[in-house]
Tab-separated table of C-alpha atoms and ligand atoms in Angstrom:
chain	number	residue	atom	x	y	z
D	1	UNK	CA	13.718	-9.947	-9.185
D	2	UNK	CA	15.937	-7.004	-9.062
D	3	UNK	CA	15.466	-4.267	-11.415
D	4	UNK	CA	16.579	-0.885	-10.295
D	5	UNK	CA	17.813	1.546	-12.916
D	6	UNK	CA	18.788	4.852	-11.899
D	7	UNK	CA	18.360	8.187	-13.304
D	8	UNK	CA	18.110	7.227	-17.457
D	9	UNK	CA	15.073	5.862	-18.935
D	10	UNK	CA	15.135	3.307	-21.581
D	11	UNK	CA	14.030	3.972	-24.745
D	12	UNK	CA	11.858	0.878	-24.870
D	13	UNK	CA	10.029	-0.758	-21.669
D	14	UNK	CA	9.362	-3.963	-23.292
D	15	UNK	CA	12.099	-7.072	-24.170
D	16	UNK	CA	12.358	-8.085	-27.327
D	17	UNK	CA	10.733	-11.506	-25.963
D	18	UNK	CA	7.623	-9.412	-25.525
D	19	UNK	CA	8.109	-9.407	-21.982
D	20	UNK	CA	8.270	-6.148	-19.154
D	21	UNK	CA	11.926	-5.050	-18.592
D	22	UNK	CA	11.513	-7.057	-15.216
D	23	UNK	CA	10.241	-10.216	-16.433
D	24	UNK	CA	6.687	-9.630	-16.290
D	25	UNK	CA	3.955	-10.636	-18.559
D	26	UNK	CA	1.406	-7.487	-18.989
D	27	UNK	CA	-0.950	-8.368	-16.264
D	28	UNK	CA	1.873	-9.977	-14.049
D	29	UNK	CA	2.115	-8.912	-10.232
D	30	UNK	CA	5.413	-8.141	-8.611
D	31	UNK	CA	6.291	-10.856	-5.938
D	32	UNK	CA	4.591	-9.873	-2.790
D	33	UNK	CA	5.490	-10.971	0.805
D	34	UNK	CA	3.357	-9.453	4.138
D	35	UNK	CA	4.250	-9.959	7.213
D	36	UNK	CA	1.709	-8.903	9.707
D	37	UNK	CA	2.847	-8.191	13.575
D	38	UNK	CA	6.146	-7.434	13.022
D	39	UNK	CA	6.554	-4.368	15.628
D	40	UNK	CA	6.229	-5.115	19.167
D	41	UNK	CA	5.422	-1.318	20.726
D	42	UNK	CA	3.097	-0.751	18.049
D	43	UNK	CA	-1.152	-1.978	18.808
D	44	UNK	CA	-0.852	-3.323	14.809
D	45	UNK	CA	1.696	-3.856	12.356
D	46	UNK	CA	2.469	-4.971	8.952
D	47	UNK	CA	5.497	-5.055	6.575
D	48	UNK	CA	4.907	-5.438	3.123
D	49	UNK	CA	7.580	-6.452	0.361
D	50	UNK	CA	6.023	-6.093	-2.839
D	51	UNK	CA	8.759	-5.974	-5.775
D	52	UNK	CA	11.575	-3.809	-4.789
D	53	UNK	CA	9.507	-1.877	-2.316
D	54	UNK	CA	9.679	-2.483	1.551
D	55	UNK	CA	7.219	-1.019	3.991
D	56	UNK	CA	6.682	-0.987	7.540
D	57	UNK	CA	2.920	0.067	8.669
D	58	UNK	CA	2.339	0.787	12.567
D	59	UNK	CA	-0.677	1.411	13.961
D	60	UNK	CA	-1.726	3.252	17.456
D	61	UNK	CA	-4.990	4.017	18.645
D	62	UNK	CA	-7.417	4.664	19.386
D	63	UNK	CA	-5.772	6.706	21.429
D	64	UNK	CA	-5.808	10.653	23.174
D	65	UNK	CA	-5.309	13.227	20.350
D	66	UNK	CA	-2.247	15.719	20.681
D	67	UNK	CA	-2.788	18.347	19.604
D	68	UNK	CA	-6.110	18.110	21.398
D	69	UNK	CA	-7.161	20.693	19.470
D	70	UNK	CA	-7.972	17.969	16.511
D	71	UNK	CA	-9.975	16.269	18.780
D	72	UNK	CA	-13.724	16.266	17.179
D	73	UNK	CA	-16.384	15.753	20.044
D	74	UNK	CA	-18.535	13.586	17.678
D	75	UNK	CA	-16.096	10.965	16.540
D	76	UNK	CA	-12.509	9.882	16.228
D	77	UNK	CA	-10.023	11.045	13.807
D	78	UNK	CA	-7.010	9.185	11.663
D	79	UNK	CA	-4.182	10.258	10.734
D	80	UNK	CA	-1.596	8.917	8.782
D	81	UNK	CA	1.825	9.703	8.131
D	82	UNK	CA	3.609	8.375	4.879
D	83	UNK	CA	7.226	9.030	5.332
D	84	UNK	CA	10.245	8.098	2.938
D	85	UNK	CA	13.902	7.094	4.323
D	86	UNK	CA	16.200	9.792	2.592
D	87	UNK	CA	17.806	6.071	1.794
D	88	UNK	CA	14.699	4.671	0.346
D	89	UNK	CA	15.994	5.965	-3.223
D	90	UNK	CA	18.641	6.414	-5.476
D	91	UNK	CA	19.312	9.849	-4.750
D	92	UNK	CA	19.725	11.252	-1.048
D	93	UNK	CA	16.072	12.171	0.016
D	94	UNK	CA	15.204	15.193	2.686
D	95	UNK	CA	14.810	13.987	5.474
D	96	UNK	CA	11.461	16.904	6.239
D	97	UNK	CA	8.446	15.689	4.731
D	98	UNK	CA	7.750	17.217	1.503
D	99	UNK	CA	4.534	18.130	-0.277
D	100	UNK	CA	4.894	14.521	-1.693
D	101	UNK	CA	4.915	12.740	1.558
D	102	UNK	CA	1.873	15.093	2.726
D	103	UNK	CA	-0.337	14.498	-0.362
D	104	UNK	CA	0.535	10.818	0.027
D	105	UNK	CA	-0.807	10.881	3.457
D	106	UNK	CA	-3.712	12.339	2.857
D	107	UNK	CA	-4.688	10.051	0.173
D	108	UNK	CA	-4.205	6.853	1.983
D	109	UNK	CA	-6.060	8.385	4.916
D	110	UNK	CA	-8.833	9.285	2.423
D	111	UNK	CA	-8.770	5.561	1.259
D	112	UNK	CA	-9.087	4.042	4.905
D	113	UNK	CA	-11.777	6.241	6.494
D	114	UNK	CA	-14.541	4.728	4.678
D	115	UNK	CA	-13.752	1.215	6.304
D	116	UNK	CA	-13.642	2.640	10.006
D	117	UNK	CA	-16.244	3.261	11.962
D	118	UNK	CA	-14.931	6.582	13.422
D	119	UNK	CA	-18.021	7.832	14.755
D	120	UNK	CA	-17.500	5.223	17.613
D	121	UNK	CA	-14.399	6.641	18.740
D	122	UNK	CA	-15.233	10.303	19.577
D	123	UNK	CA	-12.526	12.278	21.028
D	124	UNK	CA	-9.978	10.006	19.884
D	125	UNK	CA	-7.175	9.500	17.360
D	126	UNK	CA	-5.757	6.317	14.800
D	127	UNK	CA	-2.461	6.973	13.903
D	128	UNK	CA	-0.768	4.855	11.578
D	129	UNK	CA	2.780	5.424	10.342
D	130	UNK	CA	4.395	4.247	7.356
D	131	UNK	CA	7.901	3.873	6.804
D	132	UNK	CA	9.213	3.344	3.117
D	133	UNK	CA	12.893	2.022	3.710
D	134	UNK	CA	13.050	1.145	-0.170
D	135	UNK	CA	11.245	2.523	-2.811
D	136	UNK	CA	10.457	1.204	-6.706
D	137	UNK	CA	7.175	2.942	-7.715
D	138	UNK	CA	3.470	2.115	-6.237
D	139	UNK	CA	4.581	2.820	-2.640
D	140	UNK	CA	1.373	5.270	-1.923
D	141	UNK	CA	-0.528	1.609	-3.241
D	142	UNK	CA	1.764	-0.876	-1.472
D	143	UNK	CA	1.647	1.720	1.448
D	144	UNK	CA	-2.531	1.756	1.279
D	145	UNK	CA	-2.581	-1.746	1.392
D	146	UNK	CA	-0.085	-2.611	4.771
D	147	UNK	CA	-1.878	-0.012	6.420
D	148	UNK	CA	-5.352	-1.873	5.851
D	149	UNK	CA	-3.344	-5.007	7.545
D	150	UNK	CA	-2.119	-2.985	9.929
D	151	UNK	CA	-5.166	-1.754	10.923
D	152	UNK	CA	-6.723	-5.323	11.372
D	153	UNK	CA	-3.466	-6.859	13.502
D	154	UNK	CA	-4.683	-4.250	16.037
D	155	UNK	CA	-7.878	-5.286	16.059
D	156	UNK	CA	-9.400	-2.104	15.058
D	157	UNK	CA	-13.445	-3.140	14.234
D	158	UNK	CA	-13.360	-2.332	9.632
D	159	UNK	CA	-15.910	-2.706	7.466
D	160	UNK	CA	-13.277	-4.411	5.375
D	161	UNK	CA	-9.824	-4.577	4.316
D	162	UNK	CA	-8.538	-2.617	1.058
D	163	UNK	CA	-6.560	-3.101	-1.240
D	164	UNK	CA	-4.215	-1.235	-3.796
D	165	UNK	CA	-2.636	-1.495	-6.715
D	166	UNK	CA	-1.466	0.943	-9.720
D	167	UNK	CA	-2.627	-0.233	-12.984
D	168	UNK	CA	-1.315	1.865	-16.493
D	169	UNK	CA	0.318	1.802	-20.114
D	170	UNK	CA	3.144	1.933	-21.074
D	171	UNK	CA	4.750	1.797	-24.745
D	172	UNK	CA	0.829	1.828	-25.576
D	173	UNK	CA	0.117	-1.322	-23.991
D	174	UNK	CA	-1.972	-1.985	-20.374
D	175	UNK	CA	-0.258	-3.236	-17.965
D	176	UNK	CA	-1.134	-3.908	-13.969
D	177	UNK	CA	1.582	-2.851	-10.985
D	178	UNK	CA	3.793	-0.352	-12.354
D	179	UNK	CA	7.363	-0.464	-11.641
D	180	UNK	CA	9.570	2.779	-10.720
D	181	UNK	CA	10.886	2.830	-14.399
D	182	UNK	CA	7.576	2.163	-15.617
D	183	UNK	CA	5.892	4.804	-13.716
D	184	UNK	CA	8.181	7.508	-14.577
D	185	UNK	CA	8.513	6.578	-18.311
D	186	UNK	CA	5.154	5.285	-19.112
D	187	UNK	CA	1.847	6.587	-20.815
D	188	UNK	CA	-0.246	6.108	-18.000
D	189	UNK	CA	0.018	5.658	-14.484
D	190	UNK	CA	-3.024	4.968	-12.057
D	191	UNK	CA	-3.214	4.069	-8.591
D	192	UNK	CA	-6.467	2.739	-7.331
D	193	UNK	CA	-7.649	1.121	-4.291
D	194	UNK	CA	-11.024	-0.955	-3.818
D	195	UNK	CA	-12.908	-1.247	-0.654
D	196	UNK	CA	-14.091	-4.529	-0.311
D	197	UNK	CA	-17.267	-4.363	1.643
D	198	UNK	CA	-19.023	-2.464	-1.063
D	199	UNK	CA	-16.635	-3.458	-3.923
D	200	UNK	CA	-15.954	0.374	-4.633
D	201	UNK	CA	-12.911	1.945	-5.853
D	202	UNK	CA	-11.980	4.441	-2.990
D	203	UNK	CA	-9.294	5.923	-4.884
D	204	UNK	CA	-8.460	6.224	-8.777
D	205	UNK	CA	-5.757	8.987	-9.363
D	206	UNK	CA	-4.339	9.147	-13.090
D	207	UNK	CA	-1.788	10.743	-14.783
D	208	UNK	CA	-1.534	10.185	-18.123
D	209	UNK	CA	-3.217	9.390	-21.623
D	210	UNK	CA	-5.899	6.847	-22.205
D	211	UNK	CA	-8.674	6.446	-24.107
D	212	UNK	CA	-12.429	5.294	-22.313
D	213	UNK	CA	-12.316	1.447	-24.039
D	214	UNK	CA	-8.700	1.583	-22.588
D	215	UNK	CA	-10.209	2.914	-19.379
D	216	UNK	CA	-12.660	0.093	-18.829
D	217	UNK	CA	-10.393	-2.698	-19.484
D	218	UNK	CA	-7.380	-1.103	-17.447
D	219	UNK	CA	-10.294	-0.882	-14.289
D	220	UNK	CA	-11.261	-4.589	-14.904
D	221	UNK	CA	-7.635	-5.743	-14.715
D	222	UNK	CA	-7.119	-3.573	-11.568
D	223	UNK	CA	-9.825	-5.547	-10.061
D	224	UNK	CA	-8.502	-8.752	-11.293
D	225	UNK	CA	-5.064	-8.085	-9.961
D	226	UNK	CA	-6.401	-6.721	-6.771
D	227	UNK	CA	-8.343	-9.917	-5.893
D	228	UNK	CA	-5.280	-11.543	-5.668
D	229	UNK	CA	-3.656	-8.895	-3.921
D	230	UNK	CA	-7.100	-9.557	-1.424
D	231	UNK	CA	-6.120	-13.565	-1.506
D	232	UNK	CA	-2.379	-12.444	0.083
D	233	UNK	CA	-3.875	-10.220	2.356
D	234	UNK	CA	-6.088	-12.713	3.849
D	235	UNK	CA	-3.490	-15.213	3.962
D	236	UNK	CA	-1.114	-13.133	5.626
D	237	UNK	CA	-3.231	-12.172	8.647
D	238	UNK	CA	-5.164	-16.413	8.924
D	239	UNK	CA	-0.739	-17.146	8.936
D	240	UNK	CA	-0.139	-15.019	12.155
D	241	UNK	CA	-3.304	-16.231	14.036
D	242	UNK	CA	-2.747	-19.671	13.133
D	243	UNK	CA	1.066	-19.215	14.646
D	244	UNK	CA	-0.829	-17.979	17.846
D	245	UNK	CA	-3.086	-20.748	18.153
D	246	UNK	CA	-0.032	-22.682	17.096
D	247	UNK	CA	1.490	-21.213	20.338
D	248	UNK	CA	-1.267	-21.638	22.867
D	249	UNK	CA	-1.926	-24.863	21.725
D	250	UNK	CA	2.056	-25.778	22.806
D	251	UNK	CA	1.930	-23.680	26.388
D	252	UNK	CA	-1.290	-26.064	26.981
D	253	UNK	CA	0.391	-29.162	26.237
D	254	UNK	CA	2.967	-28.242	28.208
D	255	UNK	CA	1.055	-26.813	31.052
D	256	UNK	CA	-0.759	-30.352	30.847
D	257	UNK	CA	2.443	-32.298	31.494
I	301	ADP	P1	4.471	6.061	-5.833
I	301	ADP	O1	5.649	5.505	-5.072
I	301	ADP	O2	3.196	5.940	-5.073
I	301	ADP	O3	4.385	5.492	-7.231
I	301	ADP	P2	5.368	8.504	-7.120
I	301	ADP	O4	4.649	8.259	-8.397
I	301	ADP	O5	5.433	9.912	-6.611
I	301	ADP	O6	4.719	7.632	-5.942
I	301	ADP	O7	6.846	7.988	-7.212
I	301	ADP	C1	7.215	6.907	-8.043
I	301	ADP	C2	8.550	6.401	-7.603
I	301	ADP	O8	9.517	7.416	-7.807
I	301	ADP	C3	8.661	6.081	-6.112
I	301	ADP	O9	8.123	4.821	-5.782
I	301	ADP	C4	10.149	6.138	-5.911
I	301	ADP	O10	10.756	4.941	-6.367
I	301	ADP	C5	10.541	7.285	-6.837
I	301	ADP	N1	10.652	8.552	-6.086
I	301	ADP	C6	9.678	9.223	-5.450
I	301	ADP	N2	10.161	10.318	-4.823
I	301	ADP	C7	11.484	10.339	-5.090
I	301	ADP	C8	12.560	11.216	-4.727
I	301	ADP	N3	12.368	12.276	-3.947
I	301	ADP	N4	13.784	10.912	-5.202
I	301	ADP	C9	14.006	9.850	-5.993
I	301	ADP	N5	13.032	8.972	-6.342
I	301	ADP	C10	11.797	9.213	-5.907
């Protein structure tokens, strides 16, 4: 599926067939691929293809803080940095991060502290730094949700992985994983993420119109579509243990011979 349009908006963002300009039925995913592992200096990795977005997460830690002064005495700190190629969209992005990429950040960090346990880490830092080479809307979600991966491949203990996803309206009608075209020329946009262990939503920004009935059904299809999103996840990281007992398993037989 390739749907990129550039800098006009359409006047309608549904197909006469009924369908999303991209194919997609109303509560219809983008096709997602994770990879998890996939960067050999960093302690975890993940790459995440989800529609026309591709991220890489890396994770380091925990490790010495610089600048120490961040350091906390009680417990360890994350930090995250979201950063966009200038190539990652149509038009030439700064290279500096801008306010975007710093609010961005801070959200996602704001979504994974909860499933840390920090306060076993004092003095020390997780760093975990995302990389959007290509960009089509729901990057801080797709972003939020190869970090959580990330964070697992380097064996960091978590309450739980998380998952994101930004649910919304558009041409009146709710709709789950927003496209780029859909988030800029929709009603509604809102990114959530849901911490499993306690089945909370750790994040729910919203820009936008909706009404409250609209409100509880868009939150119940979020969680739908997230579950599934969860099902991938979980795949993804049983895939790259099962290629390392894969692995052993050969260097054993071998040794054995
Ligand atoms: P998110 O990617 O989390 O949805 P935004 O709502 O800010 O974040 O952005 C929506 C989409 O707009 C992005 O995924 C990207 O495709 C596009 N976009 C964001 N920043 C820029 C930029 N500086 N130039 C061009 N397109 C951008």
């Amino acid at each position: 599926m390739v749907l990129l349009i550039k800098d006009e908006y359409p006047e309608k963002l549904f197909r006469e067939d009924g369908k999303r300009l991209d194919g997609r039925g109303n509560l219809e995913l983008r096709p997602i691929k994770i990879e998890i592992g996939v960067l050999k200096n960093a302690d975890g990795s993940a790459y995440i293809e989800w529609g026309n977005n591709k991220i890489f997460a890396a994770v380091f830690g925990p490790r010495e803080v610089h600048p120490h002064h961040l350091a906390k005495p009680d417990k360890g700190i994350l930090r995250v940095f979201y950063r966009m190629a200038t190539y990652s969209v149509w038009e030439r992005k700064r290279p500096a991060p801008g306010r975007r990429e710093k609010e961005i950040s801070m959200i996602i960090s704001d979504c994974l502290e909860p499933i840390l346990f920090l306060e076993l880490y004092p003095g020390t830092a997780f760093e975990i730094y995302i990389e959007v080479i290509d960009a089509d809307g729901g990057t801080r979600c797709a972003s939020t949700t190869a970090a959580s991966l990330a964070l697992a491949d380097a064996g960091v203990p978590m309450r739980s992985l998380v998952t994101s996803l930004a649910v919304g309206k558009i041409d009146g009608e709710l709709v789950v994983d927003l496209s780029g075209i859909e988030d800029k020329a929709g009603d509604a946009d809102l990114p959530i993420a849901i911490t499993w262990y306690n089945d909370e939503i750790s994040l729910l920004q919203f820009d936008g119109v909706m009404d409250l009935e609209e409100m509880d059904k868009i939150l119940s299809f979020a969680k739908d579509a997230a579950s599934k999103i969860y099902d991938m996840q979980k795949a993804a990281l049983k895939k790259k243990y099962l290629t390392i007992q894969e692995d052993v398993l050969k260097q054993q037989s071998g040794g054995d011979k």
